[in-house]
PDB file of C-alpha atoms and ligand atoms in Angstrom:
ATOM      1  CA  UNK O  16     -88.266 -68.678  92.855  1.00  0.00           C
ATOM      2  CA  UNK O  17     -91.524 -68.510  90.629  1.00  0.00           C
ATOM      3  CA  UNK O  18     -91.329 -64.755  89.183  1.00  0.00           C
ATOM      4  CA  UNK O  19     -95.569 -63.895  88.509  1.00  0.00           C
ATOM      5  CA  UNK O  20     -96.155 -63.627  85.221  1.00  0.00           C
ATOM      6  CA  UNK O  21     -98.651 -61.189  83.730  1.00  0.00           C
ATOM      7  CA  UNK O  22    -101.295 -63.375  82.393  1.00  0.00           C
ATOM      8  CA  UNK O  23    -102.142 -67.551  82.342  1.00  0.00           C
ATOM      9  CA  UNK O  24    -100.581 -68.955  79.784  1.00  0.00           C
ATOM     10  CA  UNK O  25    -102.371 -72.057  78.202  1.00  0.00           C
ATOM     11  CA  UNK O  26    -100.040 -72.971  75.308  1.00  0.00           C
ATOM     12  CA  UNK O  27     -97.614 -74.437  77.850  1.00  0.00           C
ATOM     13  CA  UNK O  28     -98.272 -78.339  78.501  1.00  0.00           C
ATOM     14  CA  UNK O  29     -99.141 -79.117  82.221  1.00  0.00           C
ATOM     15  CA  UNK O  30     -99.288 -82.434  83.848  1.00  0.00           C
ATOM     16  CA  UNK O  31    -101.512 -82.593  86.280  1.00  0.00           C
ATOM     17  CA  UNK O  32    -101.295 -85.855  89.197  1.00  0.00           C
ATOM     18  CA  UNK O  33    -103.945 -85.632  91.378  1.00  0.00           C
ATOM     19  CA  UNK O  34    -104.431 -88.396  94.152  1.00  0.00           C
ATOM     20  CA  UNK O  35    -105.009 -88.828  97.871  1.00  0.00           C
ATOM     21  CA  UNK O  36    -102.577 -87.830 100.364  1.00  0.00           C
ATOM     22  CA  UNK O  37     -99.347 -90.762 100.975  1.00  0.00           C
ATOM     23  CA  UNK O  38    -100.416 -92.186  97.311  1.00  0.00           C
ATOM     24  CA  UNK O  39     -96.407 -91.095  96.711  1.00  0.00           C
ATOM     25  CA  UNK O  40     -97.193 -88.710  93.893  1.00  0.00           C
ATOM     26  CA  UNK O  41     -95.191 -85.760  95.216  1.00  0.00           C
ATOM     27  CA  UNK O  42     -92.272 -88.154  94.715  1.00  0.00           C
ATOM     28  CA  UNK O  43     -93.420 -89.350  91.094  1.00  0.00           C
ATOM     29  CA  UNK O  44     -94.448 -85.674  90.529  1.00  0.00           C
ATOM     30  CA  UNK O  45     -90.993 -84.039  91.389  1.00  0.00           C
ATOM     31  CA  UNK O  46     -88.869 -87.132  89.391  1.00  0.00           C
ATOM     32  CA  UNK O  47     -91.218 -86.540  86.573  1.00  0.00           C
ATOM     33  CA  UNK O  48     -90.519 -82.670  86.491  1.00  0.00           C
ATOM     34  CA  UNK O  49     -86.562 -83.477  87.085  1.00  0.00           C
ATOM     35  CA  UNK O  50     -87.432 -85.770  84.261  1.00  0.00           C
ATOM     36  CA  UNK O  51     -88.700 -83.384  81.937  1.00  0.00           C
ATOM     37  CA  UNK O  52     -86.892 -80.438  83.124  1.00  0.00           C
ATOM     38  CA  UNK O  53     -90.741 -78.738  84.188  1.00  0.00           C
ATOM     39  CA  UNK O  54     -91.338 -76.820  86.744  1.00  0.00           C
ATOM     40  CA  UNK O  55     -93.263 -77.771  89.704  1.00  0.00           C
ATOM     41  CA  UNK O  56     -96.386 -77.162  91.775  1.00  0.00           C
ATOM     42  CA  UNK O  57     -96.618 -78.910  95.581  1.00  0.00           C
ATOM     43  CA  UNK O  58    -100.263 -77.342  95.761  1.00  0.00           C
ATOM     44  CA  UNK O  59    -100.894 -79.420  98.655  1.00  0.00           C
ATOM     45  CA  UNK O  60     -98.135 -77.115  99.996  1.00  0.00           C
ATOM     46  CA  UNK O  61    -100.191 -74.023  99.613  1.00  0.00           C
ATOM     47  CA  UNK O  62    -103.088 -75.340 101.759  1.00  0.00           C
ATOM     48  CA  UNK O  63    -100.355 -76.389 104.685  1.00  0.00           C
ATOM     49  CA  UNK O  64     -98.832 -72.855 104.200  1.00  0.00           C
ATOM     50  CA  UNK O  65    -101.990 -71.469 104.774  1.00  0.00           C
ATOM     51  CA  UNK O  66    -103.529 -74.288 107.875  1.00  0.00           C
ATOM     52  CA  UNK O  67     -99.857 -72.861 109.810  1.00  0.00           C
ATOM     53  CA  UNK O  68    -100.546 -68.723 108.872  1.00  0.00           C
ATOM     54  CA  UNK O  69    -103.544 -69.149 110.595  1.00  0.00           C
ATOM     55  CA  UNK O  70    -102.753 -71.106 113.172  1.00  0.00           C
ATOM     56  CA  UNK O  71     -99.965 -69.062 114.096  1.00  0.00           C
ATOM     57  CA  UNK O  72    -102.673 -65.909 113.783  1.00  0.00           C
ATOM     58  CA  UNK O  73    -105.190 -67.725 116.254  1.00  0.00           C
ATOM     59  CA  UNK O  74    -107.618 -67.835 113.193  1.00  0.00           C
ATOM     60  CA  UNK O  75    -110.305 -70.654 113.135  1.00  0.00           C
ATOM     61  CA  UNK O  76    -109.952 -73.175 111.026  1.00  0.00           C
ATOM     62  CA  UNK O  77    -113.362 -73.029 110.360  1.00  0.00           C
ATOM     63  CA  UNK O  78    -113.856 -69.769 109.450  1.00  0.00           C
ATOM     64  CA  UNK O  79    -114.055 -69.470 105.669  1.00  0.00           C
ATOM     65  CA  UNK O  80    -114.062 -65.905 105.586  1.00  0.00           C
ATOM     66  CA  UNK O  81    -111.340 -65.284 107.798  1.00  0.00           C
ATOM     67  CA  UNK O  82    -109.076 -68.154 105.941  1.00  0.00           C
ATOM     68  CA  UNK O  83    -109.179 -66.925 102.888  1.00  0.00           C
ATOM     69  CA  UNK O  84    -108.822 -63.399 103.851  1.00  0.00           C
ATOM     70  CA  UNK O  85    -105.361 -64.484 105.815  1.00  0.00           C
ATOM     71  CA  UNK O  86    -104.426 -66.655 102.835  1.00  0.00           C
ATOM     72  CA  UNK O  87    -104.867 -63.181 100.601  1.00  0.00           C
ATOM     73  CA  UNK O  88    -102.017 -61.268 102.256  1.00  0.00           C
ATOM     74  CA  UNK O  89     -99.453 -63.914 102.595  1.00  0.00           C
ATOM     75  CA  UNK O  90     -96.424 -63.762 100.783  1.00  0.00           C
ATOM     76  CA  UNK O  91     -95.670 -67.645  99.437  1.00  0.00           C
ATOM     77  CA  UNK O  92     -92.217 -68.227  97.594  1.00  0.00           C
ATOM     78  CA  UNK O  93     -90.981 -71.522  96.603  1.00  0.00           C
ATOM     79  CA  UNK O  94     -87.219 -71.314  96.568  1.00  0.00           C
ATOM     80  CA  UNK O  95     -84.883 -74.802  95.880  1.00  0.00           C
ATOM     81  CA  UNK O  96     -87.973 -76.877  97.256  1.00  0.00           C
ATOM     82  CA  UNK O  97     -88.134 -74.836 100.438  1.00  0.00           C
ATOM     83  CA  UNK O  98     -91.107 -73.256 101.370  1.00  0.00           C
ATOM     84  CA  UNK O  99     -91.043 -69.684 102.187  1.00  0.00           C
ATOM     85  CA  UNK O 100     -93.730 -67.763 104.322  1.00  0.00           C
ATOM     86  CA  UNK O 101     -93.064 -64.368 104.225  1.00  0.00           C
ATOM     87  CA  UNK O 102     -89.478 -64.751 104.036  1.00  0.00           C
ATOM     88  CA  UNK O 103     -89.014 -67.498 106.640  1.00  0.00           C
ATOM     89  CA  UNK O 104     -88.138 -70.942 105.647  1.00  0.00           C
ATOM     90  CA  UNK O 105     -91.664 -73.223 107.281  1.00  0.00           C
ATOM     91  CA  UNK O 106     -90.932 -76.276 104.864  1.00  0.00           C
ATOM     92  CA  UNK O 107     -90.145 -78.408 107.977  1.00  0.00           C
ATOM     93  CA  UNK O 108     -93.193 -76.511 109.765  1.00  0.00           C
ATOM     94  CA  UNK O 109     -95.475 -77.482 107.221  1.00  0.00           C
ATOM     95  CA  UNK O 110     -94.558 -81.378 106.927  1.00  0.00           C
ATOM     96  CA  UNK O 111     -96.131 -81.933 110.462  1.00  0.00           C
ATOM     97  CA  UNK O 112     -99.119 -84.512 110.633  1.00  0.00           C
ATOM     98  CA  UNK O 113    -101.197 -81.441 112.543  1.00  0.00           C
ATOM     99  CA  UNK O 114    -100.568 -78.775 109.290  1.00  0.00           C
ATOM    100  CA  UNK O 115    -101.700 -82.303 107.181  1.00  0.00           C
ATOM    101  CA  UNK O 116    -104.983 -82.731 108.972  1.00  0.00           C
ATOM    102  CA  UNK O 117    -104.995 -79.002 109.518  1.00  0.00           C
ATOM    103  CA  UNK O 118    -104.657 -78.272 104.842  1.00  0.00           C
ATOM    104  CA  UNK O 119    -107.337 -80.384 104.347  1.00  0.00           C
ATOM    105  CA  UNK O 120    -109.626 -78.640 106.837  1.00  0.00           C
ATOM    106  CA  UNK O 121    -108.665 -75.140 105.100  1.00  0.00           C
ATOM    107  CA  UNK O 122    -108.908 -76.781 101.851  1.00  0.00           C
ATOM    108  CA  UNK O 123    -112.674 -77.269 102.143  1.00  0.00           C
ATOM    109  CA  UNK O 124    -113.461 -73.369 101.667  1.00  0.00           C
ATOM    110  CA  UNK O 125    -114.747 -72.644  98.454  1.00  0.00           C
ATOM    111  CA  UNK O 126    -113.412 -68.200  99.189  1.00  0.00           C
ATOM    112  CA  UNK O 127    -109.892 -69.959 100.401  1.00  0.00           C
ATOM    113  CA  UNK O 128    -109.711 -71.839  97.135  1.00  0.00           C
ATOM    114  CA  UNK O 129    -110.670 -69.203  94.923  1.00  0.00           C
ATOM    115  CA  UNK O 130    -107.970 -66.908  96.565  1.00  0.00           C
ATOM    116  CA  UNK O 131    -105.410 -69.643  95.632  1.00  0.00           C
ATOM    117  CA  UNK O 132    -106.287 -70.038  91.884  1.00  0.00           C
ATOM    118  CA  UNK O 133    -103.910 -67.249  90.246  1.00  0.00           C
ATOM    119  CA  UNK O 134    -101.256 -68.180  92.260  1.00  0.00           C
ATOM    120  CA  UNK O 135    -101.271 -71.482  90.889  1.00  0.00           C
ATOM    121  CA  UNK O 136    -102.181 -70.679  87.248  1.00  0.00           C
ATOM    122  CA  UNK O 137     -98.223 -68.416  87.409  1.00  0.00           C
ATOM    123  CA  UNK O 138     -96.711 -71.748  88.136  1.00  0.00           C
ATOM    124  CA  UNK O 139     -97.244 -72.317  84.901  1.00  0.00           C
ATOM    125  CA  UNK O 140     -93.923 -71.053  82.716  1.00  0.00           C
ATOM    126  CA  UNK O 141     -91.864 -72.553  80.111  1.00  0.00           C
ATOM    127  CA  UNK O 142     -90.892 -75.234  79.444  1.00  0.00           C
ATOM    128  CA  UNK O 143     -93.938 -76.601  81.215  1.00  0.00           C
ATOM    129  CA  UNK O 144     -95.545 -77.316  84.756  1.00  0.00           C
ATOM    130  CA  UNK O 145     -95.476 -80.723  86.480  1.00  0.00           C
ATOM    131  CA  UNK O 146     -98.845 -79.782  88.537  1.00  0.00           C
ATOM    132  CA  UNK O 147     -99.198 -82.239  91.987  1.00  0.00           C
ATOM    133  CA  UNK O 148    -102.571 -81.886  94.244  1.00  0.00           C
ATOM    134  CA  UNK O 149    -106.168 -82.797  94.433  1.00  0.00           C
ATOM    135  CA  UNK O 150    -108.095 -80.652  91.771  1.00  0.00           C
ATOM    136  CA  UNK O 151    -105.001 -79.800  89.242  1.00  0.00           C
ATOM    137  CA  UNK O 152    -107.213 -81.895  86.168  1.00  0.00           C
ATOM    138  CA  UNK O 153    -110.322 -81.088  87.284  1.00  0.00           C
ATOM    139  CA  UNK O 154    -110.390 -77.164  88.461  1.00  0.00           C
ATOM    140  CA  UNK O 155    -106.752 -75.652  88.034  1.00  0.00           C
ATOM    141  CA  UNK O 156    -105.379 -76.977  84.668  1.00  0.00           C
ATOM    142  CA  UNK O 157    -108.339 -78.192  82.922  1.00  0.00           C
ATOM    143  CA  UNK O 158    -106.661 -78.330  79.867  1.00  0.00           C
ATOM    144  CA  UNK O 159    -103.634 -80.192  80.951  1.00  0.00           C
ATOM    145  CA  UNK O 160    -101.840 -81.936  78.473  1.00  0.00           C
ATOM    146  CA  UNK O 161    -102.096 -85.314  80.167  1.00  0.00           C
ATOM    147  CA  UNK O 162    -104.324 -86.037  83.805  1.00  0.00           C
ATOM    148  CA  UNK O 163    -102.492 -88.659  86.380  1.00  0.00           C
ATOM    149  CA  UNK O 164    -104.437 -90.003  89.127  1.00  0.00           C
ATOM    150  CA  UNK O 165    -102.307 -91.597  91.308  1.00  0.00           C
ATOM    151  CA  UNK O 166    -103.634 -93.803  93.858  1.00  0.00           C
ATOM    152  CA  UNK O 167    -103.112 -96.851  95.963  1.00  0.00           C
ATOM    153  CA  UNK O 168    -105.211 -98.614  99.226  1.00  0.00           C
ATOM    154  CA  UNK O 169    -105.566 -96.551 101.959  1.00  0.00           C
ATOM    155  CA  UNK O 170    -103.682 -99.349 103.936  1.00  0.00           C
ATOM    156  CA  UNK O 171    -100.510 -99.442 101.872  1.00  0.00           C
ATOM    157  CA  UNK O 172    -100.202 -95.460 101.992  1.00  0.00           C
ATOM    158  CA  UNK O 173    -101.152 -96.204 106.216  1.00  0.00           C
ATOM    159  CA  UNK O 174     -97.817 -97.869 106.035  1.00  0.00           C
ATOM    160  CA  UNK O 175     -95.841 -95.907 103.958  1.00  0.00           C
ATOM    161  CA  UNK O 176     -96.788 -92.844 106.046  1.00  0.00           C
ATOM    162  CA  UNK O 177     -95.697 -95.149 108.887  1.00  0.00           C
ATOM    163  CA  UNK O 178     -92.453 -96.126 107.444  1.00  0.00           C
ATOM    164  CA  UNK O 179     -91.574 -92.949 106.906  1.00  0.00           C
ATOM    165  CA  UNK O 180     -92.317 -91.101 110.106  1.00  0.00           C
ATOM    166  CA  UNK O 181     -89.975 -94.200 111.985  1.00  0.00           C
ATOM    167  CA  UNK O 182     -87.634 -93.444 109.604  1.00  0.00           C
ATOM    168  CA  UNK O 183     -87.233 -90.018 110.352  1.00  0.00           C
ATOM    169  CA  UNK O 184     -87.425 -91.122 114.051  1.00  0.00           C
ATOM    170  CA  UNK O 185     -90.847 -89.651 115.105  1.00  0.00           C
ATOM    171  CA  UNK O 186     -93.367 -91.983 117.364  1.00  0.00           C
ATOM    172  CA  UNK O 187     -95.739 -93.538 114.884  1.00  0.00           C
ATOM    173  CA  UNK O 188     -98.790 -95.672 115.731  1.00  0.00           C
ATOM    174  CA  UNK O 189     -99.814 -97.570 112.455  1.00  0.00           C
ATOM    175  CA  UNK O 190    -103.673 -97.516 113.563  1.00  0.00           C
ATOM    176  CA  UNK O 191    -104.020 -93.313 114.394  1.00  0.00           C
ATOM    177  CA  UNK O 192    -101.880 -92.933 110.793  1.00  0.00           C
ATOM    178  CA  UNK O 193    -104.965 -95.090 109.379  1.00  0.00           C
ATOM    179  CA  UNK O 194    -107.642 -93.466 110.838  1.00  0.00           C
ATOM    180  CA  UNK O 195    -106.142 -90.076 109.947  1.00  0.00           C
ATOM    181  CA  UNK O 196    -105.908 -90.813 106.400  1.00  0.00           C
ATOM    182  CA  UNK O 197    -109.269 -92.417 106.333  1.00  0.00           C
ATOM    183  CA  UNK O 198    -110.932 -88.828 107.830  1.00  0.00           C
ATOM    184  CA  UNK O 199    -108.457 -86.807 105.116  1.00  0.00           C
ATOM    185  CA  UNK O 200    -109.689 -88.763 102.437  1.00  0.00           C
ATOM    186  CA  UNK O 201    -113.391 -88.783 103.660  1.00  0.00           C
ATOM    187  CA  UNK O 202    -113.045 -85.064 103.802  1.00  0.00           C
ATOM    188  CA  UNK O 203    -111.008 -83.922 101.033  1.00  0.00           C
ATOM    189  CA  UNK O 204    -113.716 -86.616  98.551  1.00  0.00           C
ATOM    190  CA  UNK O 205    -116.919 -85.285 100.519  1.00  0.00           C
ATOM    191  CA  UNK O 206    -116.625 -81.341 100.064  1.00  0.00           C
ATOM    192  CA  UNK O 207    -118.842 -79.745  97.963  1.00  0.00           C
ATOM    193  CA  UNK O 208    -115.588 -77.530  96.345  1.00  0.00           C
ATOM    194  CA  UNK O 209    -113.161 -78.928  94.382  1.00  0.00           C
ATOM    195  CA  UNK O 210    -113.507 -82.693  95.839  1.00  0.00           C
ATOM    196  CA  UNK O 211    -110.974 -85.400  95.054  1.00  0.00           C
ATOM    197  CA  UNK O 212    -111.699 -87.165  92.012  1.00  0.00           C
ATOM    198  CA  UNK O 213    -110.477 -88.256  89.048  1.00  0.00           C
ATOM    199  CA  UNK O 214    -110.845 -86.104  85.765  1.00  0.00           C
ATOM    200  CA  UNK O 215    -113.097 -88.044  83.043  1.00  0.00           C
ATOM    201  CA  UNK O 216    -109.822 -87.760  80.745  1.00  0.00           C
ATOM    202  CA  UNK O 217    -107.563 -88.758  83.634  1.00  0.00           C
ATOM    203  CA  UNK O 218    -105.074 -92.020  83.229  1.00  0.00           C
ATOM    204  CA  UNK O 219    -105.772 -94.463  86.224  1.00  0.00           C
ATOM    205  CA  UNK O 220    -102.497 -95.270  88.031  1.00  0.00           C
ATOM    206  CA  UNK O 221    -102.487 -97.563  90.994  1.00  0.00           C
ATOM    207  CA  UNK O 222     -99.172 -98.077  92.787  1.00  0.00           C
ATOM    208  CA  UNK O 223     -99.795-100.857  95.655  1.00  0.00           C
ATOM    209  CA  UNK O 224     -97.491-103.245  93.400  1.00  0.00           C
ATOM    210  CA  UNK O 225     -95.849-100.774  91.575  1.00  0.00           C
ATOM    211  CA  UNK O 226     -92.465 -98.991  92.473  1.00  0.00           C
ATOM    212  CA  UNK O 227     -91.580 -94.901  92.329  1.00  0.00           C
ATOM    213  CA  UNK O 228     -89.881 -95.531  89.193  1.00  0.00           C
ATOM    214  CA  UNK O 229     -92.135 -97.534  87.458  1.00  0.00           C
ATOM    215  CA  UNK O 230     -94.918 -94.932  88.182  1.00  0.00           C
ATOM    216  CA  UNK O 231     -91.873 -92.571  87.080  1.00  0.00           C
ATOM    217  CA  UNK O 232     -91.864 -94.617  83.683  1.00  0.00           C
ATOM    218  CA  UNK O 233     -95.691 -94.458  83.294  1.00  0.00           C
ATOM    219  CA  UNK O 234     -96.078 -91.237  83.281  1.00  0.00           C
ATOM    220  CA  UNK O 235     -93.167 -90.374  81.144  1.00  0.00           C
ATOM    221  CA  UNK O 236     -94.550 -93.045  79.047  1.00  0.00           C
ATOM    222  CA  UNK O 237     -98.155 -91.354  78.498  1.00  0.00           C
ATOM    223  CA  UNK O 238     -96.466 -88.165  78.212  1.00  0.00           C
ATOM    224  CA  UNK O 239     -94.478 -89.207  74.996  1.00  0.00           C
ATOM    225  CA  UNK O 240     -97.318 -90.493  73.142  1.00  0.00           C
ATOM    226  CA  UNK O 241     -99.328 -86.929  73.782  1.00  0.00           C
ATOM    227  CA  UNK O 242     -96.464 -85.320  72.419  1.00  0.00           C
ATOM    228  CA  UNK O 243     -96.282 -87.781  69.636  1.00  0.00           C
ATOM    229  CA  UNK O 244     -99.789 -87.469  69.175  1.00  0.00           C
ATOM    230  CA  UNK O 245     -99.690 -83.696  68.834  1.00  0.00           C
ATOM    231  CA  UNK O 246     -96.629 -83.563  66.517  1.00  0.00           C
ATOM    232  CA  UNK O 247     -98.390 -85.806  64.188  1.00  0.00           C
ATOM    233  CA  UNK O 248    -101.707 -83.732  63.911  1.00  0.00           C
TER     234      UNK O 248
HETATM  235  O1  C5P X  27    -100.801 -83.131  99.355  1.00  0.00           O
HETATM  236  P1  C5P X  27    -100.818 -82.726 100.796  1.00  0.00           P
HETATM  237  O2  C5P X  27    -100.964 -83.879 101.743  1.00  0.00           O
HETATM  238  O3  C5P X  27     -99.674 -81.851 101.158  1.00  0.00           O
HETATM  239  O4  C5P X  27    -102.139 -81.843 100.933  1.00  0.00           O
HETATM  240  C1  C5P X  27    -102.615 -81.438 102.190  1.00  0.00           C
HETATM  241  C2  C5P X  27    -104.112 -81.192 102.086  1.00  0.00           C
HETATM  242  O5  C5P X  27    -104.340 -80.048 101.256  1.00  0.00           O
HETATM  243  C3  C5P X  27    -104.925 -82.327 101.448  1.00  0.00           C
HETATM  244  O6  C5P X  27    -105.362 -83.278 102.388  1.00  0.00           O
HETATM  245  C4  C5P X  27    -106.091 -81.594 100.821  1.00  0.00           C
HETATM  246  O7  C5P X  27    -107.146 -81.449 101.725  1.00  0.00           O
HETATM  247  C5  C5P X  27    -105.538 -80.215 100.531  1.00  0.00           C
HETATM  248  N1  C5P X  27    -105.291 -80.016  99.104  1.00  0.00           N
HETATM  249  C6  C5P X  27    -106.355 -79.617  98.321  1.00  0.00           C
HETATM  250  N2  C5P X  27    -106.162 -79.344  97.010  1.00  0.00           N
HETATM  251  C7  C5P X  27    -104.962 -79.488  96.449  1.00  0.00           C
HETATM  252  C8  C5P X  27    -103.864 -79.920  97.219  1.00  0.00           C
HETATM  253  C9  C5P X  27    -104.074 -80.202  98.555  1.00  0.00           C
HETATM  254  O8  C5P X  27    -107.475 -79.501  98.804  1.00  0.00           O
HETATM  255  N3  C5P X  27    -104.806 -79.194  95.166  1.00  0.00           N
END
């Protein structure tokens, strides 16, 4: 469980991997941080968290105000990559394709995402924070050590999504999974706070032909040669 700290810390190294939703960088994000022996942020988690508080509280999605006032009082704990809302376990909850579509229409409130930013920043603890989301480069951890955008055609990630919703034996239709990700995407790159895109300093990483553990490699790869970068300064 992620104890707050009193203050952001900036000397430790963050990676952040930003991308679009079924790009598979949770997966390369939590093998890198296994990897590395980091610490992890699911940010995408926080905005799902928050898309099922209010739900559950009849609040309207589209009321900014009201969001982000909800998402103030909520008590979030991460606990052995369960997802704790106010002491219940809603990691299973959360993974629905409603809280997906429901995150990313939270996600565009500039008072929501403001009330998420020190939350975030006390992820960030020794050794060092794998980071996973949509603004970790750009907004969150500026200073990251070293920016991953991780991204791949919106109809490979169509059927991955699709894949793995037969696989865990839910109906599937490989069109609506499309169109979904094609309004997600439209939305999370179109709002005026914090939109999906890549950091100027960002490494490109595309992942139609390439497999978790190559991506895996990558990153690890990159990683290295910032540390052996530093060390030689
Ligand atoms: O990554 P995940 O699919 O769980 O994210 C759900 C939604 O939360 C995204 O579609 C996006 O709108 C939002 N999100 C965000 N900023 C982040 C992480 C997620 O806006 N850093």
């Amino acid at each position: 469980m992620i104890t707050p700290a009193s203050s952001f810390q900036p000397l430790i190294p963050v990676i952040a991997i930003d991308g679009p939703s079924a790009s598979g960088k949770g997966t390369v994000a939590q093998r890198v941080a296994e990897a590395l022996g980091f610490h992890y942020l699911d940010s995408g988690a926080l905005y799902r968290v928050v898309a099922f508080a209010t739900y559950q509280r009849n609040i309207d999605w589209h009321d900014a105000n009201a969001v982000a006032e909800c998402a103030k009082i909520l008590q979030i704990n991460f606990k052995n990559e369960r997802v704790l809302l106010n002491g219940s376990d809603i990691s299973n909850e959360i993974r629905s394709e409603a809280m997906g579509k429901g995150a990313s229409q939270v996600a565009v409130h500039a008072p929501l995402r403001a009330a998420l930013v020190a939350l975030q920043h006390r992820f960030r603890q020794p050794p060092g924070l794998l980071a996973d989301g949509r603004d970790m480069g750009t907004v969150i951890f500026p200073d990251a050590m070293l920016k991953v955008f991780l991204t791949a055609s919106t109809e490979v990630r169509a059927q991955r999504r699709y894949q793995q919703l037969l696989g865990k034996n839910e109906s599937a239709s490989y069109e609506n999974i499309l169109a979904d990700l094609q309004e997600r995407d439209a939305r999370d790159k179109g709002r005026s706070s914090a939109p999906l895109v890549m950091a100027d300093d960002a490494i490109l990483l595309e992942t139609d032909n390439l497999s978790i553990s190559d991506a895996v490699n990558v990153v690890l790869t990159h990683f290295q040669h910032k540390i052996n970068n530093k060390s030689h300064k």
